[in-house]
Amino acid sequence: MPKIKLDHTTKGLVQETGAGLFLFRGSQAVTADASADATIIDANGGTIVNVTSGAAARIVHLPAISADTVGLTFLIVVGDNGFELRGRTETTDLLNGASGGAAVELAVAANSALLCVCTSATGWAVLSDAAPSVAS
């Protein structure tokens, strides 16, 4: 457990012991697929996810939300072709609060990165280095 101390002279609050905040562990590679349920990011795999996609209409699903996934964070990077990002259970695992039934998705641009954080029992917050992530 990190220990924090107050340095009154110059620094304010500083970490005195511990390794600090560790968000990412290992990596996994996934290939976006044209069929709706074929590619699912492994909740127990690495938190850095390298996506390969043959076309922008290919699909990748985030893991299903459970009590164990709240707080789970993925850094997703994609190369030459974008893809569509969906929640595993599309009607209840919402992306950035969007609802509307099946196929609520984010269009992920080629050569971009996403930070996905499971924020509740019903949703993922998704931030992108490309255009703002708006689910449709």
GROMACS .gro file of C-alpha atoms in nm:
model
  136
    1MET     CA    1   0.000   0.000   0.000
    2PRO     CA    2   0.154   0.334  -0.099
    3LYS     CA    3   0.223   0.581   0.176
    4ILE     CA    4   0.164   0.951   0.108
    5LYS     CA    5   0.332   1.233   0.299
    6LEU     CA    6   0.290   1.607   0.299
    7ASP     CA    7   0.607   1.798   0.210
    8HIS     CA    8   0.540   2.149   0.341
    9THR     CA    9   0.849   2.301   0.184
   10THR     CA   10   0.829   2.246  -0.191
   11LYS     CA   11   0.630   1.950  -0.320
   12GLY     CA   12   0.290   1.925  -0.148
   13LEU     CA   13   0.157   1.568  -0.138
   14VAL     CA   14   0.414   1.310  -0.253
   15GLN     CA   15   0.427   0.932  -0.258
   16GLU     CA   16   0.676   0.811   0.001
   17THR     CA   17   0.657   0.431  -0.051
   18GLY     CA   18   0.503   0.182  -0.291
   19ALA     CA   19   0.518   0.125  -0.664
   20GLY     CA   20   0.254   0.381  -0.762
   21LEU     CA   21  -0.052   0.337  -0.976
   22PHE     CA   22  -0.030   0.046  -1.218
   23LEU     CA   23  -0.301   0.053  -1.485
   24PHE     CA   24  -0.178  -0.183  -1.753
   25ARG     CA   25  -0.065  -0.545  -1.738
   26GLY     CA   26   0.039  -0.742  -2.042
   27SER     CA   27  -0.105  -0.729  -2.391
   28GLN     CA   28  -0.336  -0.927  -2.614
   29ALA     CA   29  -0.394  -0.924  -2.988
   30VAL     CA   30  -0.741  -0.949  -3.140
   31THR     CA   31  -0.863  -0.950  -3.499
   32ALA     CA   32  -1.186  -0.766  -3.574
   33ASP     CA   33  -1.434  -0.993  -3.750
   34ALA     CA   34  -1.731  -0.937  -3.980
   35SER     CA   35  -1.966  -1.155  -3.772
   36ALA     CA   36  -2.132  -0.983  -3.479
   37ASP     CA   37  -2.017  -1.209  -3.193
   38ALA     CA   38  -1.686  -1.347  -3.314
   39THR     CA   39  -1.428  -1.120  -3.148
   40ILE     CA   40  -1.442  -1.046  -2.776
   41ILE     CA   41  -1.160  -0.888  -2.576
   42ASP     CA   42  -1.053  -1.129  -2.301
   43ALA     CA   43  -1.125  -0.973  -1.959
   44ASN     CA   44  -0.840  -1.183  -1.816
   45GLY     CA   45  -0.599  -1.116  -2.102
   46GLY     CA   46  -0.362  -0.824  -2.121
   47THR     CA   47  -0.503  -0.476  -2.074
   48ILE     CA   48  -0.319  -0.338  -2.378
   49VAL     CA   49  -0.517  -0.460  -2.678
   50ASN     CA   50  -0.370  -0.454  -3.030
   51VAL     CA   51  -0.651  -0.473  -3.287
   52THR     CA   52  -0.600  -0.586  -3.645
   53SER     CA   53  -0.887  -0.516  -3.882
   54GLY     CA   54  -0.939  -0.589  -4.250
   55ALA     CA   55  -1.207  -0.319  -4.289
   56ALA     CA   56  -1.381  -0.047  -4.089
   57ALA     CA   57  -1.705  -0.251  -4.075
   58ARG     CA   58  -1.539  -0.531  -3.871
   59ILE     CA   59  -1.645  -0.568  -3.505
   60VAL     CA   60  -1.475  -0.607  -3.166
   61HIS     CA   61  -1.667  -0.646  -2.840
   62LEU     CA   62  -1.554  -0.535  -2.495
   63PRO     CA   63  -1.592  -0.806  -2.227
   64ALA     CA   64  -1.930  -0.862  -2.067
   65ILE     CA   65  -1.979  -0.646  -1.761
   66SER     CA   66  -1.987  -0.818  -1.422
   67ALA     CA   67  -1.896  -0.733  -1.065
   68ASP     CA   68  -1.538  -0.828  -1.155
   69THR     CA   69  -1.507  -0.593  -1.453
   70VAL     CA   70  -1.607  -0.263  -1.289
   71GLY     CA   71  -1.285  -0.062  -1.285
   72LEU     CA   72  -1.124  -0.275  -1.557
   73THR     CA   73  -0.926  -0.062  -1.802
   74PHE     CA   74  -0.812  -0.135  -2.157
   75LEU     CA   75  -0.584   0.065  -2.383
   76ILE     CA   76  -0.688  -0.033  -2.736
   77VAL     CA   77  -0.468   0.050  -3.036
   78VAL     CA   78  -0.555  -0.010  -3.400
   79GLY     CA   79  -0.347   0.008  -3.716
   80ASP     CA   80  -0.430   0.073  -4.081
   81ASN     CA   81  -0.804  -0.008  -4.074
   82GLY     CA   82  -1.056   0.106  -3.816
   83PHE     CA   83  -1.330  -0.112  -3.666
   84GLU     CA   84  -1.660  -0.096  -3.476
   85LEU     CA   85  -1.642  -0.126  -3.095
   86ARG     CA   86  -1.945  -0.266  -2.913
   87GLY     CA   87  -2.037  -0.374  -2.562
   88ARG     CA   88  -2.060  -0.752  -2.523
   89THR     CA   89  -2.430  -0.741  -2.437
   90GLU     CA   90  -2.524  -0.457  -2.667
   91THR     CA   91  -2.854  -0.363  -2.502
   92THR     CA   92  -2.712  -0.335  -2.148
   93ASP     CA   93  -2.332  -0.291  -2.175
   94LEU     CA   94  -2.344   0.071  -2.291
   95LEU     CA   95  -2.064   0.277  -2.446
   96ASN     CA   96  -2.047   0.636  -2.319
   97GLY     CA   97  -2.406   0.608  -2.199
   98ALA     CA   98  -2.559   0.551  -2.545
   99SER     CA   99  -2.862   0.327  -2.557
  100GLY     CA  100  -3.089   0.213  -2.833
  101GLY     CA  101  -3.078  -0.163  -2.849
  102ALA     CA  102  -2.866  -0.388  -3.063
  103ALA     CA  103  -2.565  -0.263  -3.254
  104VAL     CA  104  -2.491   0.049  -3.048
  105GLU     CA  105  -2.130   0.099  -3.142
  106LEU     CA  106  -1.838   0.336  -3.174
  107ALA     CA  107  -1.669   0.377  -3.510
  108VAL     CA  108  -1.298   0.358  -3.428
  109ALA     CA  109  -1.069   0.539  -3.670
  110ALA     CA  110  -0.762   0.376  -3.823
  111ASN     CA  111  -0.427   0.447  -3.654
  112SER     CA  112  -0.587   0.552  -3.327
  113ALA     CA  113  -0.599   0.461  -2.960
  114LEU     CA  114  -0.885   0.426  -2.711
  115LEU     CA  115  -0.892   0.417  -2.334
  116CYS     CA  116  -1.188   0.207  -2.217
  117VAL     CA  117  -1.286   0.196  -1.849
  118CYS     CA  118  -1.575  -0.010  -1.713
  119THR     CA  119  -1.739   0.253  -1.491
  120SER     CA  120  -2.052   0.076  -1.367
  121ALA     CA  121  -2.265  -0.236  -1.391
  122THR     CA  122  -2.409  -0.100  -1.716
  123GLY     CA  123  -2.139   0.086  -1.899
  124TRP     CA  124  -1.799   0.167  -2.037
  125ALA     CA  125  -1.642   0.512  -2.065
  126VAL     CA  126  -1.446   0.535  -2.389
  127LEU     CA  127  -1.197   0.811  -2.467
  128SER     CA  128  -1.021   0.842  -2.801
  129ASP     CA  129  -0.718   1.022  -2.943
  130ALA     CA  130  -0.914   1.069  -3.267
  131ALA     CA  131  -1.253   1.238  -3.303
  132PRO     CA  132  -1.466   1.238  -2.987
  133SER     CA  133  -1.619   0.896  -2.925
  134VAL     CA  134  -1.993   0.916  -2.975
  135ALA     CA  135  -2.185   0.591  -2.986
  136SER     CA  136  -2.455   0.557  -3.246
   0.00000   0.00000   0.00000
